[in-house]
């Protein structure tokens, strides 16, 4: 498996990597030289110098493995990010630090952590194929679907086999869009629910059924998107993983007590605490894992309905509960779904996907 981040066998307070390692090297050299010299006082000068040289070279090579572990170099554009990646797996943006991995060692994907060509070559050689599912129901089809598919053709998983699965109640209105090589589109008719909340929640059942009947025989991976979004930059194979979750743009850099988990003990989505707050606008992974997620959310939603309960943020609340119980193997940063209305963009170096302007008063049915 391709790891996207630097790993170091010790932790350290955030500091410049090269300076910290140089200081550590000097201290280790001093201790080891003193020890060797003391133990070899009685021996000949030739043997002493030889052993001292061996110890010094061994220590130097060992330290260089700490400074630059070859298997995990971020080689984007041929440059090391030595001045911005710290010894504790954080990314230094000059004013604060962003973690590059979770407590369970899952990578968190930020710009500058990976060589895109390396990942593309790996997945092309593996013949990876990706299903993109999107719901365009009611007025959402006219408002967003054309822009969503057209922009995906420019930025989503280029070079890989991609199949768009468009779920809609108006199959005859799906726009005809010219697709690139090894890319296709399939329209699946779905029922239109009277409430937008039900459209959002019941998509989990539809996704599960589609994976079983349509997607699994043709694709390795599934990514599920909201339609009211537009691709603006590379959304590539670095995002592929066994189980992929998206850090919500509104909550990735705030304290946990501000996360909007469902706090109602009567709901199956109830959570007292969690790891992160995930956005249901994007989730993905291997077919079997996405199906497990969809089945879990659908069954939890139906149990809530039987108890006359509705989770605070509908399917997103249940998705957060699932990822609390079943940790994702890869997290994508808010670069992969950014809200242009956010005031603070200091952490966002590349915008890969944006929320389209929302007009809920005219788009959502009650």
Short mmCIF file of C-alpha atoms in Angstrom, two decimals:
data_model
loop_
_atom_site.label_atom_id
_atom_site.label_comp_id
_atom_site.label_asym_id
_atom_site.label_seq_id
_atom_site.Cartn_x
_atom_site.Cartn_y
_atom_site.Cartn_z
CA UNK A 1 0.00 0.00 0.00
CA UNK A 2 1.21 3.47 -0.81
CA UNK A 3 1.67 5.57 2.32
CA UNK A 4 1.35 9.28 1.73
CA UNK A 5 3.10 10.71 4.69
CA UNK A 6 6.41 10.77 6.55
CA UNK A 7 6.73 8.50 9.55
CA UNK A 8 9.30 9.03 12.27
CA UNK A 9 10.10 6.56 15.07
CA UNK A 10 9.87 9.20 17.78
CA UNK A 11 7.77 12.22 18.60
CA UNK A 12 8.93 15.78 19.08
CA UNK A 13 7.45 19.21 19.58
CA UNK A 14 6.73 20.96 16.23
CA UNK A 15 10.01 22.38 14.93
CA UNK A 16 11.99 22.69 11.75
CA UNK A 17 12.83 19.11 10.74
CA UNK A 18 16.35 19.71 9.51
CA UNK A 19 17.38 21.86 12.48
CA UNK A 20 15.92 19.37 15.00
CA UNK A 21 17.59 16.39 13.35
CA UNK A 22 20.92 18.21 13.11
CA UNK A 23 20.81 19.00 16.82
CA UNK A 24 19.82 15.44 17.71
CA UNK A 25 22.63 14.10 15.52
CA UNK A 26 25.18 16.30 17.28
CA UNK A 27 24.05 15.15 20.72
CA UNK A 28 24.11 11.47 19.74
CA UNK A 29 27.55 11.82 18.12
CA UNK A 30 28.94 13.48 21.23
CA UNK A 31 27.62 10.77 23.57
CA UNK A 32 28.80 7.91 21.39
CA UNK A 33 32.26 9.36 20.74
CA UNK A 34 32.80 9.91 24.46
CA UNK A 35 31.70 6.34 25.23
CA UNK A 36 33.90 4.77 22.59
CA UNK A 37 36.97 6.80 23.49
CA UNK A 38 36.59 6.02 27.20
CA UNK A 39 36.30 2.29 26.56
CA UNK A 40 39.28 2.11 24.25
CA UNK A 41 41.89 4.13 26.15
CA UNK A 42 44.08 1.12 26.70
CA UNK A 43 44.01 -0.02 23.07
CA UNK A 44 46.13 1.03 20.16
CA UNK A 45 45.38 4.24 18.31
CA UNK A 46 44.67 2.38 15.04
CA UNK A 47 41.97 0.14 16.51
CA UNK A 48 40.43 3.04 18.37
CA UNK A 49 40.18 5.18 15.26
CA UNK A 50 38.78 2.30 13.22
CA UNK A 51 36.03 1.52 15.72
CA UNK A 52 35.27 5.18 16.16
CA UNK A 53 34.82 5.50 12.39
CA UNK A 54 32.49 2.47 12.27
CA UNK A 55 30.33 3.82 15.10
CA UNK A 56 30.17 7.27 13.51
CA UNK A 57 29.19 5.99 10.07
CA UNK A 58 26.57 3.63 11.52
CA UNK A 59 25.06 6.39 13.60
CA UNK A 60 25.06 8.77 10.66
CA UNK A 61 23.26 6.29 8.38
CA UNK A 62 20.76 5.49 11.11
CA UNK A 63 19.98 9.16 11.59
CA UNK A 64 19.62 9.75 7.87
CA UNK A 65 16.89 7.10 7.83
CA UNK A 66 15.09 9.17 10.45
CA UNK A 67 15.51 12.39 8.50
CA UNK A 68 14.58 11.00 5.09
CA UNK A 69 12.82 7.61 5.15
CA UNK A 70 12.98 6.64 1.47
CA UNK A 71 9.65 4.82 1.36
CA UNK A 72 7.68 7.88 2.48
CA UNK A 73 9.23 10.82 0.68
CA UNK A 74 6.76 13.37 -0.65
CA UNK A 75 8.38 13.78 -4.07
CA UNK A 76 5.85 16.16 -5.61
CA UNK A 77 7.69 18.28 -8.19
CA UNK A 78 10.94 16.66 -7.08
CA UNK A 79 11.15 18.74 -3.90
CA UNK A 80 11.22 17.58 -0.29
CA UNK A 81 8.88 19.37 2.11
CA UNK A 82 11.52 19.24 4.82
CA UNK A 83 10.79 22.71 6.10
CA UNK A 84 7.07 22.15 6.48
CA UNK A 85 6.71 18.52 7.65
CA UNK A 86 7.63 18.04 11.29
CA UNK A 87 8.78 15.11 13.36
CA UNK A 88 5.33 14.54 14.89
CA UNK A 89 3.56 14.09 11.55
CA UNK A 90 2.12 17.60 11.40
CA UNK A 91 2.18 20.05 8.53
CA UNK A 92 3.47 23.51 9.37
CA UNK A 93 1.52 26.23 7.59
CA UNK A 94 3.32 29.01 9.45
CA UNK A 95 0.58 29.81 11.94
CA UNK A 96 -0.52 26.39 13.20
CA UNK A 97 -0.03 22.69 12.54
CA UNK A 98 -2.27 20.23 10.70
CA UNK A 99 -2.02 16.53 11.42
CA UNK A 100 -1.10 14.23 8.53
CA UNK A 101 -2.43 11.05 10.11
CA UNK A 102 -5.03 9.91 12.61
CA UNK A 103 -4.42 8.21 15.94
CA UNK A 104 -5.08 4.88 14.19
CA UNK A 105 -2.43 5.71 11.52
CA UNK A 106 -4.79 6.50 8.65
CA UNK A 107 -3.35 9.21 6.35
CA UNK A 108 -5.08 12.59 6.04
CA UNK A 109 -4.55 13.81 2.49
CA UNK A 110 -3.27 17.36 2.05
CA UNK A 111 -1.61 19.02 -0.93
CA UNK A 112 2.14 18.42 -0.99
CA UNK A 113 2.03 14.97 0.63
CA UNK A 114 2.10 12.87 -2.51
CA UNK A 115 3.44 12.51 -6.03
CA UNK A 116 0.31 12.35 -8.21
CA UNK A 117 2.13 10.54 -11.03
CA UNK A 118 3.25 7.81 -8.64
CA UNK A 119 -0.30 7.07 -7.52
CA UNK A 120 -1.73 7.26 -11.02
CA UNK A 121 0.87 4.80 -12.31
CA UNK A 122 0.11 2.40 -9.47
CA UNK A 123 -3.65 2.42 -10.09
CA UNK A 124 -3.31 2.30 -13.87
CA UNK A 125 -1.08 -0.75 -13.54
CA UNK A 126 -3.58 -2.29 -11.11
CA UNK A 127 -6.41 -1.49 -13.56
CA UNK A 128 -8.37 0.26 -10.84
CA UNK A 129 -11.89 1.24 -11.84
CA UNK A 130 -14.12 3.75 -10.09
CA UNK A 131 -17.88 4.18 -9.88
CA UNK A 132 -19.13 7.69 -9.13
CA UNK A 133 -22.68 7.78 -7.78
CA UNK A 134 -24.70 10.98 -7.71
CA UNK A 135 -28.37 11.77 -7.07
CA UNK A 136 -30.06 14.38 -9.25
CA UNK A 137 -33.68 14.41 -8.13
CA UNK A 138 -36.30 17.10 -8.68
CA UNK A 139 -34.97 20.57 -9.41
CA UNK A 140 -31.42 19.51 -8.54
CA UNK A 141 -31.05 17.89 -11.96
CA UNK A 142 -31.50 21.11 -13.93
CA UNK A 143 -29.60 23.21 -11.42
CA UNK A 144 -26.46 21.14 -10.90
CA UNK A 145 -26.02 17.88 -12.83
CA UNK A 146 -24.58 19.30 -16.07
CA UNK A 147 -21.92 21.32 -14.27
CA UNK A 148 -21.09 18.44 -11.95
CA UNK A 149 -20.46 15.89 -14.75
CA UNK A 150 -18.69 18.35 -17.05
CA UNK A 151 -16.28 19.42 -14.31
CA UNK A 152 -15.72 15.80 -13.23
CA UNK A 153 -14.60 15.02 -16.77
CA UNK A 154 -11.81 17.58 -16.34
CA UNK A 155 -10.61 16.59 -12.87
CA UNK A 156 -11.97 13.32 -11.43
CA UNK A 157 -9.73 10.20 -11.54
CA UNK A 158 -8.24 11.04 -14.92
CA UNK A 159 -6.54 8.08 -16.57
CA UNK A 160 -8.70 5.52 -14.78
CA UNK A 161 -11.85 3.73 -15.88
CA UNK A 162 -14.78 5.74 -14.49
CA UNK A 163 -18.52 5.03 -14.66
CA UNK A 164 -21.01 7.70 -13.59
CA UNK A 165 -24.18 6.31 -12.02
CA UNK A 166 -26.83 9.05 -12.10
CA UNK A 167 -29.87 8.34 -9.91
CA UNK A 168 -32.81 10.48 -10.97
CA UNK A 169 -36.57 10.62 -11.19
CA UNK A 170 -36.34 12.33 -14.61
CA UNK A 171 -34.21 10.09 -16.80
CA UNK A 172 -35.27 11.82 -20.00
CA UNK A 173 -33.84 15.14 -18.75
CA UNK A 174 -30.29 13.94 -18.07
CA UNK A 175 -28.07 16.08 -20.33
CA UNK A 176 -25.98 14.44 -23.04
CA UNK A 177 -22.33 15.13 -22.19
CA UNK A 178 -19.34 14.08 -24.26
CA UNK A 179 -17.21 11.76 -22.13
CA UNK A 180 -13.54 10.92 -22.39
CA UNK A 181 -11.98 7.53 -23.18
CA UNK A 182 -12.79 4.71 -20.73
CA UNK A 183 -15.57 6.79 -19.17
CA UNK A 184 -19.27 6.04 -19.34
CA UNK A 185 -22.56 7.14 -17.80
CA UNK A 186 -25.51 5.07 -16.68
CA UNK A 187 -28.88 6.50 -15.64
CA UNK A 188 -30.92 4.69 -12.97
CA UNK A 189 -34.53 5.66 -12.33
CA UNK A 190 -35.41 6.21 -8.66
CA UNK A 191 -38.49 7.25 -6.74
CA UNK A 192 -38.96 10.87 -5.82
CA UNK A 193 -39.78 11.36 -2.15
CA UNK A 194 -41.98 14.18 -0.96
CA UNK A 195 -39.43 15.48 1.59
CA UNK A 196 -35.81 16.37 0.77
CA UNK A 197 -34.79 14.79 4.08
CA UNK A 198 -36.13 11.45 2.87
CA UNK A 199 -34.31 11.83 -0.46
CA UNK A 200 -31.09 12.36 1.45
CA UNK A 201 -31.61 9.48 3.86
CA UNK A 202 -33.03 6.91 1.48
CA UNK A 203 -30.12 7.22 -0.93
CA UNK A 204 -28.23 4.79 1.31
CA UNK A 205 -30.63 2.00 0.38
CA UNK A 206 -30.32 2.85 -3.31
CA UNK A 207 -26.50 2.93 -3.17
CA UNK A 208 -26.39 -0.48 -1.46
CA UNK A 209 -28.71 -2.04 -4.02
CA UNK A 210 -26.79 -0.50 -6.93
CA UNK A 211 -23.47 -1.80 -5.65
CA UNK A 212 -24.88 -5.30 -5.44
CA UNK A 213 -26.67 -5.33 -8.81
CA UNK A 214 -24.79 -2.88 -11.03
CA UNK A 215 -21.47 -1.65 -9.69
CA UNK A 216 -19.58 -4.51 -8.06
CA UNK A 217 -19.15 -6.57 -11.28
CA UNK A 218 -17.54 -3.62 -13.08
CA UNK A 219 -15.73 -1.40 -10.55
CA UNK A 220 -13.28 -1.82 -7.66
CA UNK A 221 -14.04 1.46 -5.92
CA UNK A 222 -17.14 3.57 -5.32
CA UNK A 223 -17.28 7.28 -4.56
CA UNK A 224 -20.62 8.84 -3.58
CA UNK A 225 -21.13 12.57 -4.16
CA UNK A 226 -23.77 15.23 -3.62
CA UNK A 227 -24.67 16.76 -6.98
CA UNK A 228 -24.55 20.42 -5.86
CA UNK A 229 -20.77 20.58 -6.20
CA UNK A 230 -18.23 21.49 -8.88
CA UNK A 231 -14.74 20.11 -9.47
CA UNK A 232 -12.05 22.78 -9.65
CA UNK A 233 -8.80 20.79 -9.42
CA UNK A 234 -7.31 17.33 -9.36
CA UNK A 235 -9.42 14.77 -7.48
CA UNK A 236 -7.24 11.79 -8.23
CA UNK A 237 -6.13 8.31 -7.28
CA UNK A 238 -4.43 9.53 -4.09
CA UNK A 239 -7.96 9.63 -2.64
CA UNK A 240 -8.62 5.94 -3.30
CA UNK A 241 -8.57 3.66 -0.27
CA UNK A 242 -10.36 0.81 1.46
CA UNK A 243 -12.66 3.20 3.34
CA UNK A 244 -12.55 6.95 2.68
CA UNK A 245 -14.08 9.76 4.75
CA UNK A 246 -14.09 13.52 4.20
CA UNK A 247 -13.21 16.08 6.88
CA UNK A 248 -16.01 18.65 6.97
CA UNK A 249 -14.80 22.10 5.90
CA UNK A 250 -16.69 23.73 8.75
CA UNK A 251 -15.28 21.60 11.55
CA UNK A 252 -11.79 20.33 10.68
CA UNK A 253 -10.02 23.03 12.72
CA UNK A 254 -12.42 23.59 15.63
CA UNK A 255 -12.61 21.94 19.10
CA UNK A 256 -14.51 18.66 19.36
CA UNK A 257 -17.15 20.15 21.64
CA UNK A 258 -18.38 22.14 18.63
CA UNK A 259 -18.94 19.07 16.45
CA UNK A 260 -22.62 18.73 15.62
CA UNK A 261 -23.10 15.04 16.40
CA UNK A 262 -26.61 13.84 17.15
CA UNK A 263 -27.02 14.26 20.93
CA UNK A 264 -30.42 12.59 21.16
CA UNK A 265 -30.05 9.28 23.06
CA UNK A 266 -33.17 7.96 21.33
CA UNK A 267 -31.51 8.07 17.92
CA UNK A 268 -29.27 5.35 16.52
CA UNK A 269 -26.96 8.15 15.43
CA UNK A 270 -26.42 9.30 19.04
CA UNK A 271 -22.80 10.14 19.88
CA UNK A 272 -21.26 11.68 22.97
CA UNK A 273 -17.87 12.12 21.33
CA UNK A 274 -15.95 11.13 18.22
CA UNK A 275 -12.70 11.46 16.30
CA UNK A 276 -13.60 14.00 13.62
CA UNK A 277 -16.70 15.46 12.03
CA UNK A 278 -17.20 13.93 8.60
CA UNK A 279 -19.14 15.41 5.69
CA UNK A 280 -21.61 13.12 3.92
CA UNK A 281 -21.19 15.07 0.66
CA UNK A 282 -18.39 12.61 -0.22
CA UNK A 283 -17.56 9.13 0.98
CA UNK A 284 -16.06 6.13 -0.75
CA UNK A 285 -13.86 3.07 -0.77
CA UNK A 286 -13.91 -0.51 -1.95
CA UNK A 287 -17.33 -1.71 -3.09
CA UNK A 288 -17.87 -4.05 -0.15
CA UNK A 289 -16.93 -1.39 2.40
CA UNK A 290 -19.20 1.28 0.93
CA UNK A 291 -22.03 -1.26 0.85
CA UNK A 292 -21.45 -2.02 4.55
CA UNK A 293 -21.60 1.71 5.34
CA UNK A 294 -24.77 2.21 3.30
CA UNK A 295 -26.47 -0.82 4.86
CA UNK A 296 -25.58 0.34 8.37
CA UNK A 297 -26.90 3.86 7.77
CA UNK A 298 -30.10 2.64 6.10
CA UNK A 299 -30.93 0.16 8.87
CA UNK A 300 -30.24 2.81 11.53
CA UNK A 301 -32.44 5.32 9.70
CA UNK A 302 -35.28 2.79 9.46
CA UNK A 303 -35.00 1.91 13.15
CA UNK A 304 -35.21 5.61 13.99
CA UNK A 305 -38.31 5.91 11.81
CA UNK A 306 -39.95 3.06 13.70
CA UNK A 307 -39.26 4.97 16.91
CA UNK A 308 -40.50 8.26 15.42
CA UNK A 309 -37.00 9.75 15.59
CA UNK A 310 -35.02 11.67 12.97
CA UNK A 311 -31.29 12.27 13.37
CA UNK A 312 -30.11 15.87 13.56
CA UNK A 313 -28.29 15.85 10.21
CA UNK A 314 -30.12 12.87 8.73
CA UNK A 315 -27.82 10.43 6.88
CA UNK A 316 -24.73 12.49 7.79
CA UNK A 317 -25.34 11.87 11.49
CA UNK A 318 -25.54 8.13 10.86
CA UNK A 319 -22.43 8.25 8.68
CA UNK A 320 -20.50 9.89 11.51
CA UNK A 321 -21.65 7.15 13.88
CA UNK A 322 -20.52 4.48 11.40
CA UNK A 323 -17.05 5.99 11.03
CA UNK A 324 -16.76 6.26 14.82
CA UNK A 325 -17.38 2.52 15.11
CA UNK A 326 -15.55 1.52 11.91
CA UNK A 327 -12.53 3.77 11.42
CA UNK A 328 -11.88 4.92 7.84
CA UNK A 329 -8.55 3.87 6.35
CA UNK A 330 -8.05 7.21 4.60
CA UNK A 331 -9.27 10.74 5.24
CA UNK A 332 -9.36 13.46 2.61
CA UNK A 333 -8.90 17.04 3.71
CA UNK A 334 -11.37 19.87 3.07
CA UNK A 335 -9.43 20.61 -0.12
CA UNK A 336 -11.59 17.83 -1.56
CA UNK A 337 -14.84 19.64 -0.72
CA UNK A 338 -14.44 23.30 0.16
CA UNK A 339 -17.11 25.84 0.98
CA UNK A 340 -16.19 29.12 -0.76
CA UNK A 341 -18.25 30.95 1.85
CA UNK A 342 -15.71 30.11 4.56
CA UNK A 343 -13.76 33.17 5.67
CA UNK A 344 -10.53 31.43 6.65
CA UNK A 345 -8.78 29.68 3.74
CA UNK A 346 -5.26 29.73 5.17
CA UNK A 347 -5.12 25.93 5.39
CA UNK A 348 -6.36 25.39 1.85
CA UNK A 349 -3.55 25.47 -0.70
CA UNK A 350 -5.50 23.74 -3.50
CA UNK A 351 -9.27 23.75 -3.99
CA UNK A 352 -10.30 20.50 -5.67
CA UNK A 353 -14.07 20.65 -5.29
CA UNK A 354 -16.40 23.42 -4.13
CA UNK A 355 -19.93 23.61 -2.85
CA UNK A 356 -22.09 25.19 -5.50
CA UNK A 357 -24.31 28.14 -4.42
CA UNK A 358 -27.33 26.80 -2.56
CA UNK A 359 -30.87 27.98 -3.24
CA UNK A 360 -32.75 25.79 -0.82
CA UNK A 361 -35.87 27.92 -0.90
CA UNK A 362 -36.52 26.97 -4.52
CA UNK A 363 -34.71 23.62 -4.83
CA UNK A 364 -35.91 21.65 -1.83
CA UNK A 365 -39.36 20.14 -1.70
CA UNK A 366 -41.09 20.09 1.66
#
